[in-house]
CSV table of C-alpha atoms in Angstrom, one decimal:
chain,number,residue,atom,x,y,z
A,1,UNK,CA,103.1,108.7,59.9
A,2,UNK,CA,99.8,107.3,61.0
A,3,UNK,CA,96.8,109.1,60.0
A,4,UNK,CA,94.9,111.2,62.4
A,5,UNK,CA,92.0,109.0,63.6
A,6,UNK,CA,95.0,106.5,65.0
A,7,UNK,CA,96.4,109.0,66.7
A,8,UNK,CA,93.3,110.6,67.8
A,9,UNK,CA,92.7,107.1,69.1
A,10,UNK,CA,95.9,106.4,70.9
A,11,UNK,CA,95.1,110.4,72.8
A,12,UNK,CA,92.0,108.7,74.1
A,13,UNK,CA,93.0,105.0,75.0
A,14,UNK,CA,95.7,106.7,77.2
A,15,UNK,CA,93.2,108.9,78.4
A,16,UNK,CA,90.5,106.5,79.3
A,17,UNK,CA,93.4,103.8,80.5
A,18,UNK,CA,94.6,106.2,83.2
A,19,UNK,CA,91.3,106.0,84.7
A,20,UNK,CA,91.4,102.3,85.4
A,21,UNK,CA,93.5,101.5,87.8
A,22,UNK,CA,92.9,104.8,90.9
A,23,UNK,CA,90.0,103.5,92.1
A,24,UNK,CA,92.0,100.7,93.1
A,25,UNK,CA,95.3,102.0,93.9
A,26,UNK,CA,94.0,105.0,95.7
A,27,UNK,CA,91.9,102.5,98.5
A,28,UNK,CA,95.5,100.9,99.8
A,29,UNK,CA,97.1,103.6,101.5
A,30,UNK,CA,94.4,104.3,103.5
A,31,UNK,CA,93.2,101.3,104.5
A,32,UNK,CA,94.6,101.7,108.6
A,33,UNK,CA,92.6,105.1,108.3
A,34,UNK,CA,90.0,103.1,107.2
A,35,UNK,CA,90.1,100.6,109.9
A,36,UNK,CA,90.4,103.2,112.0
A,37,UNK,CA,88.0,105.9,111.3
A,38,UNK,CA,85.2,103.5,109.4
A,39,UNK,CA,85.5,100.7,111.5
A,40,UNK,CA,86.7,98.1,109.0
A,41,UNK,CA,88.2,95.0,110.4
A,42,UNK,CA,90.8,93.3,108.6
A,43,UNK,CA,88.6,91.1,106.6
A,44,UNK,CA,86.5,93.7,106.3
A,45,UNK,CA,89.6,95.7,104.6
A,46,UNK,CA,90.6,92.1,102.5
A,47,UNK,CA,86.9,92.3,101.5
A,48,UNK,CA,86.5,96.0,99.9
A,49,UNK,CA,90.3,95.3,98.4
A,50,UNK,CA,88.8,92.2,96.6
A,51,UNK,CA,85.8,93.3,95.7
A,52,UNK,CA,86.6,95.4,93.4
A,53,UNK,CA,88.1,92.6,91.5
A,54,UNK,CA,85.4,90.4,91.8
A,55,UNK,CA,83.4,92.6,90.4
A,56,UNK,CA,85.6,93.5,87.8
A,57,UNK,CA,85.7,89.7,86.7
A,58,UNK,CA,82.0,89.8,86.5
A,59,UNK,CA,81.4,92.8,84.8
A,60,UNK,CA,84.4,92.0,81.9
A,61,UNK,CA,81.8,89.3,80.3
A,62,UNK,CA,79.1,91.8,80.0
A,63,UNK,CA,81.8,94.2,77.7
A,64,UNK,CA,80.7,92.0,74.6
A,65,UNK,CA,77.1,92.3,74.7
A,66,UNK,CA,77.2,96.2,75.2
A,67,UNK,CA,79.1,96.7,72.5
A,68,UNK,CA,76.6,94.4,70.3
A,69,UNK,CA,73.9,96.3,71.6
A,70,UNK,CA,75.4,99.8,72.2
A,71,UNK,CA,78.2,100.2,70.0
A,72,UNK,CA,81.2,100.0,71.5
A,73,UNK,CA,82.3,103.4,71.4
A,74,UNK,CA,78.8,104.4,73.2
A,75,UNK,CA,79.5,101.3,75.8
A,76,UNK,CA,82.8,102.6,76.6
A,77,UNK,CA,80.9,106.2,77.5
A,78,UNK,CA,78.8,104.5,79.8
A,79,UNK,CA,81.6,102.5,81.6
A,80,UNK,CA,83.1,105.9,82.6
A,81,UNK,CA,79.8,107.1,83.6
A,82,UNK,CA,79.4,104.6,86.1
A,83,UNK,CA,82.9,104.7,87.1
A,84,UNK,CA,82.4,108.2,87.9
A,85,UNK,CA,79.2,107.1,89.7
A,86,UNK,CA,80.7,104.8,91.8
A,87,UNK,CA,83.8,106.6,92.4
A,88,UNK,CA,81.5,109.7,93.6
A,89,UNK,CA,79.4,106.9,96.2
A,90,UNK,CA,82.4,106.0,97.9
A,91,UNK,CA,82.5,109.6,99.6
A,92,UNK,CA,79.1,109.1,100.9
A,93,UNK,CA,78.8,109.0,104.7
A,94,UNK,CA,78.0,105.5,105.3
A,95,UNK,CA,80.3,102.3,104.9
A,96,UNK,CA,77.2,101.3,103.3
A,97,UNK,CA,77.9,103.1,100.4
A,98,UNK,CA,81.9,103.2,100.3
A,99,UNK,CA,81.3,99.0,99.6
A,100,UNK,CA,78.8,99.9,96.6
A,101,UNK,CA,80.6,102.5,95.1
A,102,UNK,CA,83.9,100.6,95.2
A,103,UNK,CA,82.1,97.8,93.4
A,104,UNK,CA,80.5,99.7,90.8
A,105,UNK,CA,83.7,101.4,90.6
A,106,UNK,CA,84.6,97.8,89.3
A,107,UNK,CA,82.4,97.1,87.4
A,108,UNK,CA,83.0,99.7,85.4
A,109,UNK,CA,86.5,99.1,85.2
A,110,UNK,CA,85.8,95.6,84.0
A,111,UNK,CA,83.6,96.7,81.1
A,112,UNK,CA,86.2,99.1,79.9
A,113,UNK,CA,89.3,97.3,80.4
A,114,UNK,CA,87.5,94.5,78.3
A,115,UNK,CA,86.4,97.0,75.4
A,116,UNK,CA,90.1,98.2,74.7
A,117,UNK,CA,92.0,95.3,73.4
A,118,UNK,CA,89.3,94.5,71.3
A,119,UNK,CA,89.3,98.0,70.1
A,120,UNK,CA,93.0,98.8,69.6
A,121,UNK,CA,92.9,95.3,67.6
A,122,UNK,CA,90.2,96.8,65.4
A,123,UNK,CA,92.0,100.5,64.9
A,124,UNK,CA,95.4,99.5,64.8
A,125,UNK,CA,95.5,96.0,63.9
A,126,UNK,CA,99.2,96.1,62.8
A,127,UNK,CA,101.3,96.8,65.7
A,128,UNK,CA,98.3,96.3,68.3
A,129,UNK,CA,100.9,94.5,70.4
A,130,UNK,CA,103.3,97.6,70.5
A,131,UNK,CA,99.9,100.0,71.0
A,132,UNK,CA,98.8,97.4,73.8
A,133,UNK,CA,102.1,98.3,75.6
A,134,UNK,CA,101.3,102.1,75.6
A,135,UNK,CA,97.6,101.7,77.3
A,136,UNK,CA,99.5,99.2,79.6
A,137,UNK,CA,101.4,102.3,80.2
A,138,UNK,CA,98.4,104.5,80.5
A,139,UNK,CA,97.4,102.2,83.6
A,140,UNK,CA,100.5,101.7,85.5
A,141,UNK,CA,101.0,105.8,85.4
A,142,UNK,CA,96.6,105.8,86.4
A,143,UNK,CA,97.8,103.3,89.4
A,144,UNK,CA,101.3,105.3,90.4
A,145,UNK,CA,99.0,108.6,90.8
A,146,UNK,CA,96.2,106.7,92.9
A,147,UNK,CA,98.9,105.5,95.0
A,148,UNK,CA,101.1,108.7,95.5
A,149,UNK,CA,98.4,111.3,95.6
A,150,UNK,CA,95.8,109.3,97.5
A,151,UNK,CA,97.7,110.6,101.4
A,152,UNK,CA,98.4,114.2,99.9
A,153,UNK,CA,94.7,114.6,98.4
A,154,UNK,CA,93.3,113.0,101.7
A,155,UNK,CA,95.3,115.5,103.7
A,156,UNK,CA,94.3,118.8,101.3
A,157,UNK,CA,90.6,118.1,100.7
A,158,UNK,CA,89.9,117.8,104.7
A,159,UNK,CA,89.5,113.7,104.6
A,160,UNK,CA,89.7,110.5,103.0
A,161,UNK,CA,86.1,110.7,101.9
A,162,UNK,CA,86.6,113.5,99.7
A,163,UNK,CA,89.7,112.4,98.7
A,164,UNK,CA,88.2,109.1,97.4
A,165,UNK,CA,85.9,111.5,95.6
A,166,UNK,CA,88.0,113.5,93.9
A,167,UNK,CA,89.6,110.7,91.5
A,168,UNK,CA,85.5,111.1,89.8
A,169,UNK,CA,87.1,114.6,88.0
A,170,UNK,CA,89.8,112.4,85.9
A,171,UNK,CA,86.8,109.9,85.0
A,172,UNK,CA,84.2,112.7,83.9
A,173,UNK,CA,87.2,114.3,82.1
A,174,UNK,CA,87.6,111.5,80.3
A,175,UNK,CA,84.3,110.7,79.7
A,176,UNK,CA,83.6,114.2,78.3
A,177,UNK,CA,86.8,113.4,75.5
A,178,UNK,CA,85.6,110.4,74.5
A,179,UNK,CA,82.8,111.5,73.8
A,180,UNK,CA,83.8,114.5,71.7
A,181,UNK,CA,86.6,112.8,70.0
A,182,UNK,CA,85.8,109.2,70.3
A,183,UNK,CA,86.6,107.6,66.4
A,184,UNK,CA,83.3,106.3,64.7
A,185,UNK,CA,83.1,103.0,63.1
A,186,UNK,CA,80.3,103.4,60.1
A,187,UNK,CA,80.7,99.9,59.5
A,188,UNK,CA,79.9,96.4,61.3
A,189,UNK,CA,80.4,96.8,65.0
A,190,UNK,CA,83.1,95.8,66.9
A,191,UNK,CA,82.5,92.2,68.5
A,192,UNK,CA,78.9,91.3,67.5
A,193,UNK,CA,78.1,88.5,69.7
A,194,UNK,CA,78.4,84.8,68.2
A,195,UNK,CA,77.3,82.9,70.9
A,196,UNK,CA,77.7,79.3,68.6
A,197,UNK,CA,81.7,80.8,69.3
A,198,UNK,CA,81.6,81.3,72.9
A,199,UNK,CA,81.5,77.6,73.5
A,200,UNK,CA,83.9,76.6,71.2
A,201,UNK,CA,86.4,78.8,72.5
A,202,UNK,CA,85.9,77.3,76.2
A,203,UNK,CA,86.9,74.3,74.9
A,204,UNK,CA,90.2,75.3,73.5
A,205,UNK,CA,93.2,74.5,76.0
A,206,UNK,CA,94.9,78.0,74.7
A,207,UNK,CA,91.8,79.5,76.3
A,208,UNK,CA,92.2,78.9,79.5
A,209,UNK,CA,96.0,79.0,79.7
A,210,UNK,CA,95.7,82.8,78.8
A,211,UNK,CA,92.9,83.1,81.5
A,212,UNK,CA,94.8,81.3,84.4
A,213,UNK,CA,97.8,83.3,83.5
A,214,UNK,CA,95.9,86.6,83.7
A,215,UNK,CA,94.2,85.3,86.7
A,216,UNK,CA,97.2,84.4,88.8
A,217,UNK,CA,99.2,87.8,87.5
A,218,UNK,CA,96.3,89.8,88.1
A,219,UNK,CA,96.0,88.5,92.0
A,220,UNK,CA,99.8,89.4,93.0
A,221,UNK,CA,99.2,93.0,91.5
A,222,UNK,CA,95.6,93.5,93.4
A,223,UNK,CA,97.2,92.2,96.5
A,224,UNK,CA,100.2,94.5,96.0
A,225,UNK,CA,97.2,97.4,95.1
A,226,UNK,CA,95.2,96.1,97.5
A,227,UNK,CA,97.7,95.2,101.1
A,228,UNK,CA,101.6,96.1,99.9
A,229,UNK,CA,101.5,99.6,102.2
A,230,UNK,CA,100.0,97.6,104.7
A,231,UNK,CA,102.9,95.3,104.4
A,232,UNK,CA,105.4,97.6,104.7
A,233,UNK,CA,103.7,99.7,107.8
A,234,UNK,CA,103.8,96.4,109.4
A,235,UNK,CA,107.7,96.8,108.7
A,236,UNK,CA,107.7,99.7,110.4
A,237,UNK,CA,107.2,102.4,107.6
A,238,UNK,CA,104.8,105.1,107.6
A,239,UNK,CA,101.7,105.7,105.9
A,240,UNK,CA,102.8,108.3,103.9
A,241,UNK,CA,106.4,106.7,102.7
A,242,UNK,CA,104.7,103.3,102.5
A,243,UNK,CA,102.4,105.0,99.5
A,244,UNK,CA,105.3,106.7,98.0
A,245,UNK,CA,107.2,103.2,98.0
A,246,UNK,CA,104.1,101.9,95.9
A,247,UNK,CA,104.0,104.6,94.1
A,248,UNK,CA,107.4,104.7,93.1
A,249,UNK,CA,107.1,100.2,92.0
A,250,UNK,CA,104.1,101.8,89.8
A,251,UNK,CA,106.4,104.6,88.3
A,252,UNK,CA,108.6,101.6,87.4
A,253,UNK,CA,105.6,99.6,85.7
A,254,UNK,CA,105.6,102.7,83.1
A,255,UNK,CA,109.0,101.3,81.0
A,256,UNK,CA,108.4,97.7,81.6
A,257,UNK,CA,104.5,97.9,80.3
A,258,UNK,CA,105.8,99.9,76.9
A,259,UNK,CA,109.5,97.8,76.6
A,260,UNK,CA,107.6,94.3,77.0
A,261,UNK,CA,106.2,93.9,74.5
A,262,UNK,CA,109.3,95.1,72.4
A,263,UNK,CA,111.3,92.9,74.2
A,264,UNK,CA,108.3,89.6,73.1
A,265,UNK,CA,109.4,90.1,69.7
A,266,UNK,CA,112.7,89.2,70.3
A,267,UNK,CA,112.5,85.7,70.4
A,268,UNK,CA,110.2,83.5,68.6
A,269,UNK,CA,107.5,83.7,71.3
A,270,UNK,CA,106.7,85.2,74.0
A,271,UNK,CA,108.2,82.9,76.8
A,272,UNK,CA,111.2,84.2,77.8
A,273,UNK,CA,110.2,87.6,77.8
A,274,UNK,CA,107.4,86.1,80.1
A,275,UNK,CA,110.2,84.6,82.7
A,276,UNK,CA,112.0,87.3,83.0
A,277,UNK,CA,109.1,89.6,84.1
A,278,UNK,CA,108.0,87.1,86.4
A,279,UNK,CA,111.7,86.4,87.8
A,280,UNK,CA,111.7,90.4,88.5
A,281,UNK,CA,108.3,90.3,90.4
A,282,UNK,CA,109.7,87.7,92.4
A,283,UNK,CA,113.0,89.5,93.4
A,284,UNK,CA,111.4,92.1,93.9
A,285,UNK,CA,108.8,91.3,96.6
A,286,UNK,CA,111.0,89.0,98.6
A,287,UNK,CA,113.9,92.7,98.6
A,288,UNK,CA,110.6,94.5,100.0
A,289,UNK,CA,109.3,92.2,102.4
A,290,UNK,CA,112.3,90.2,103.6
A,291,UNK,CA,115.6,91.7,102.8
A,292,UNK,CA,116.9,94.3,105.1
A,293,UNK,CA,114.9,98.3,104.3
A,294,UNK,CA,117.7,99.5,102.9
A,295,UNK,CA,116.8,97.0,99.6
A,296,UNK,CA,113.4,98.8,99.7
A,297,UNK,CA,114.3,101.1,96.6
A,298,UNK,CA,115.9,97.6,94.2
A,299,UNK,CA,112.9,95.8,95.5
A,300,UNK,CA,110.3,98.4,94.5
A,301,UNK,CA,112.0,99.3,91.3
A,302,UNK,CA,112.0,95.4,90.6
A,303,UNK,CA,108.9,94.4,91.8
A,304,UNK,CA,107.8,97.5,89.0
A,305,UNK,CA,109.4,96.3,86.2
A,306,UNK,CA,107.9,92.5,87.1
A,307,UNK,CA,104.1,93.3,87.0
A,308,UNK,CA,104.3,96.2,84.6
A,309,UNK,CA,105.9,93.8,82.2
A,310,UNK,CA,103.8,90.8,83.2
A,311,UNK,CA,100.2,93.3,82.7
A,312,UNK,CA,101.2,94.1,79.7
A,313,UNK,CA,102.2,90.9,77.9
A,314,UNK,CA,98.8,89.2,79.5
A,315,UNK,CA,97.1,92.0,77.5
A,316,UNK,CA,99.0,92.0,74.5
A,317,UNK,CA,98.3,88.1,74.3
A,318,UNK,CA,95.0,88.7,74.1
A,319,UNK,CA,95.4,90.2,71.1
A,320,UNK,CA,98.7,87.8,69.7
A,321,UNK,CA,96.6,85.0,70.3
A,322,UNK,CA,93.3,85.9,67.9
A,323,UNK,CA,93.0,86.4,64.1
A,324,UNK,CA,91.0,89.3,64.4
A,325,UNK,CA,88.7,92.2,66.4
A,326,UNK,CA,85.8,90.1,66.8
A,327,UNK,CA,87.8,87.2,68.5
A,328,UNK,CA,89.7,89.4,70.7
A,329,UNK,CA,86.6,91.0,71.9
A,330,UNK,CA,85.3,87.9,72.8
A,331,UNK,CA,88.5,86.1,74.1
A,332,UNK,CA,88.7,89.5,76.3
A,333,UNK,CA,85.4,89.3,77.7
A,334,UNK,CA,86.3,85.6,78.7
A,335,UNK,CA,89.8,85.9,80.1
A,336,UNK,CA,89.8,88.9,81.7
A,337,UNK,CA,86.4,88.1,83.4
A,338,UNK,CA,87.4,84.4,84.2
A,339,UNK,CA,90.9,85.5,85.3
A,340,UNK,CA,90.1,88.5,87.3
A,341,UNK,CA,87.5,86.7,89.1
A,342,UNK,CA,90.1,84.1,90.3
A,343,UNK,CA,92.6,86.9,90.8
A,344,UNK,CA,90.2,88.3,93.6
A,345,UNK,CA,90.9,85.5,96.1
A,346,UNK,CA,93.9,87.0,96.5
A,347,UNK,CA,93.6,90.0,98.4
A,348,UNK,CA,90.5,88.2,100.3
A,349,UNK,CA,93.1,85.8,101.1
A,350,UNK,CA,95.8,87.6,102.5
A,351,UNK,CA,92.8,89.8,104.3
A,352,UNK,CA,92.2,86.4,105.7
A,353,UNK,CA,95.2,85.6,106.4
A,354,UNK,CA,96.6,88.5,108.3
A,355,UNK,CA,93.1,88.2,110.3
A,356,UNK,CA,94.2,84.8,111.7
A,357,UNK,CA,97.6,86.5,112.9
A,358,UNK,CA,99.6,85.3,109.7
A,359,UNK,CA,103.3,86.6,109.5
A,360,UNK,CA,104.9,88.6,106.8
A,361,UNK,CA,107.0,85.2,105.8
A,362,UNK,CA,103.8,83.3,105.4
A,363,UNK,CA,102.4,86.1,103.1
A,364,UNK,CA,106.0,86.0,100.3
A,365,UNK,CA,105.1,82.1,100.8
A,366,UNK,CA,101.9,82.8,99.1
A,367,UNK,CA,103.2,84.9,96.8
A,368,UNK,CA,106.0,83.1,95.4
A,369,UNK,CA,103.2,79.9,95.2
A,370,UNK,CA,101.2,82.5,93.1
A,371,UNK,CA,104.3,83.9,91.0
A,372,UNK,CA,105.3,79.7,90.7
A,373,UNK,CA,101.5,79.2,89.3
A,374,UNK,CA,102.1,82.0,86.9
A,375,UNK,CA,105.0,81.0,85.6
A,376,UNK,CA,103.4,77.6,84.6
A,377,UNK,CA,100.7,79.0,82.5
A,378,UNK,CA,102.9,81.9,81.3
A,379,UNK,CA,105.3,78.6,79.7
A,380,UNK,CA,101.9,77.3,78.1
A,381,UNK,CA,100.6,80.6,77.2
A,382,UNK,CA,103.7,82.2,75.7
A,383,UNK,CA,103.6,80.1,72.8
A,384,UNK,CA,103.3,81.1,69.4
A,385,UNK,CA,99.3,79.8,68.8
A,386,UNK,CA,96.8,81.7,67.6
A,387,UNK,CA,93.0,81.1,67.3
A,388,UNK,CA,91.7,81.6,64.0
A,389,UNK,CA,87.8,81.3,63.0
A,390,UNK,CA,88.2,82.4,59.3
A,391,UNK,CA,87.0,78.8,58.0
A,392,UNK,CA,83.8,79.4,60.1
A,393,UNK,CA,84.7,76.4,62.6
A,394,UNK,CA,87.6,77.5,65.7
A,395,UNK,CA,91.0,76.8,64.7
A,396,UNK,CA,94.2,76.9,66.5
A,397,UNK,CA,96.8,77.5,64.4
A,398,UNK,CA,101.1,77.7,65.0
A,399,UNK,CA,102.6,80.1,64.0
């Protein structure tokens, strides 16, 4: 039985994890309405899908640093402050302010997505692979309800403005939780910068093979967030069904994100777990986009169980692949903001893309370049290596 300040810490991180991913999820099924009724272009649309993203990858670095300065419980508070800041902006009448909001929407995001790892690693440090699944979890079912709900709370609340709004009540819910509840740590804090180790683990190839692979995952599930009901209204869906298709891959992240990482320890690394998620995501786009509609349900359940599964082992190897808090905090801060960064090309570049008249067979080109990509640095990535610091000098160590 685990004592009550894990479990009181497992209620949060669930809590606080289904915050992350609506203020992404909830953009793509309006996007036409968008174009429509705000005068958004199609790069203009490819632009406020990516930047979110972008600024998620820059924001992720700063996650150390407020934690060395703040605490990292009093960090995380402020991260869903501003994400129910910026989630509030985007209702403002003025395209203006729908940009800014959605970015600080992503900043926030960033920070907080960065703080968790590095937290679970410090509270549950046996098992934080299995825990890692269940905040994965936390997400997928925060991106299924910004999906499904984002059409139904448009239509109830009188507008997409206030329905963009209304996602700020989950954050300020979960900000008042956290902050009530939110375990105490008495000693050192979490991740206190060591900027002589920042350097050193830039130069390690495991490094960047975890980033890349993060990276390229991260940019087919933003352009899935960001253009899939696009996609399938161009296939003749409507906007409502082509949400409720999304939503419905999402629902499908929710086993895959928790049986992953069960499914890692398998073998004796994480490899072949990695190519079958990525075979799945594969399968499953091309059944959505390509196949006849009738595949629509295979392909969404597919595509689900891909990118769950993928999310969550690219989390859980952040904390696999380091010795201890510290280190994961920092090899967080570096991956996620290096890889998300890179994965916000993507939905630019399918904005682009579509702009210049692009066809849905050149978009499944892209993304079976992306999944191939992937799958390369998932191969390097997978393996058994951790980084180790314990000597006082950066180690890789097999183990």
């Amino acid at each position: 039985m685990l004592p009550r300040r894990s479990l009181v810490f497992i209620f949060l991180m669930v809590i606080v994890g289904l915050n992350l991913r609506p203020a992404l999820s909830s953009l793509a099924p309006l996007l036409s309405r968008l174009q429509e009724n705000a005068g958004l272009s199609a790069f203009g649309a490819g632009a406020l899908t990516t930047l979110p993203v972008l600024c998620l990858g820059l924001a992720a670095p700063l996650a150390p640093w407020l934690a060395h300065r703040l605490g990292s419980e009093r960090a995380l508070s402020l991260a869903l402050l501003l994400l129910a800041g910026g989630l509030l902006l985007r209702g403002v009448p003025s395209p203006l302010f729908l940009f800014l909001g959605t970015a600080l929407a992503g900043g926030a995001i960033g920070i907080g997505g960065t703080l968790l790892p590095a937290l679970v690693k410090r509270e549950l440090p046996v098992g934080a692979d299995l825990v890692t699944g269940l905040y994965t979890m936390a997400l997928c079912f925060g991106g299924a309800l910004g999906a499904g709900l984002s059409i139904p709370l448009t239509e109830a609340l009188g507008g997409w403005r206030a329905g963009l709004m209304s996602w700020a009540l989950l954050a300020l819910l979960a900000l008042g939780l956290w902050q009530g509840l939110m375990p105490r740590q008495s000693t050192t804090q979490l991740a206190q910068i060591n900027q002589k180790m920042l350097g050193p683990l830039l130069k390690k190839p495991l490094t960047w093979q975890v980033m890349f692979f993060m990276g390229m995952q991260s940019s087919m599930a933003y352009i899935v967030f960001g253009w899939l009901p696009t996609l399938l209204i161009y296939r003749g869906y409507g906007e409502a069904e082509a949400g409720w298709t999304m939503a419905i891959s999402i629902m499908c992240q929710l086993a895959s994100a928790l049986g992953a990482p069960w499914l890692a320890r398998l073998g004796r690394d994480q490899r072949p777990a990695l190519m079958v998620v990525m075979g799945c995501t594969a399968l499953g786009l091309w059944l959505l986009l390509m196949a006849p509609i009738e595949w629509r349900w295979p392909g969404a359940a597919l595509l689900g169980l891909g990118q769950g599964g993928s999310f969550s082992l690219a989390l859980t190897l952040l904390v696999l692949r380091t010795a201890n808090s510290r280190l994961a905090g920092q090899l967080s801060g570096l991956v996620q903001g290096g890889g998300y960064t890179l994965a916000s090309l993507g939905p630019l570049g399918v904005g682009l893309m579509l702009q210049q008249g692009a066809s849905l067979a050149h978009i499944v080109w892209l993304l079976m370049i992306l999944i191939g990509a992937s799958s390369a640095f998932a191969l390097l990535a997978g393996r058994n290596h951790r980084l180790d610091d314990a000597t006082g000098e950066l180690m890789t160590h097999r183990d």
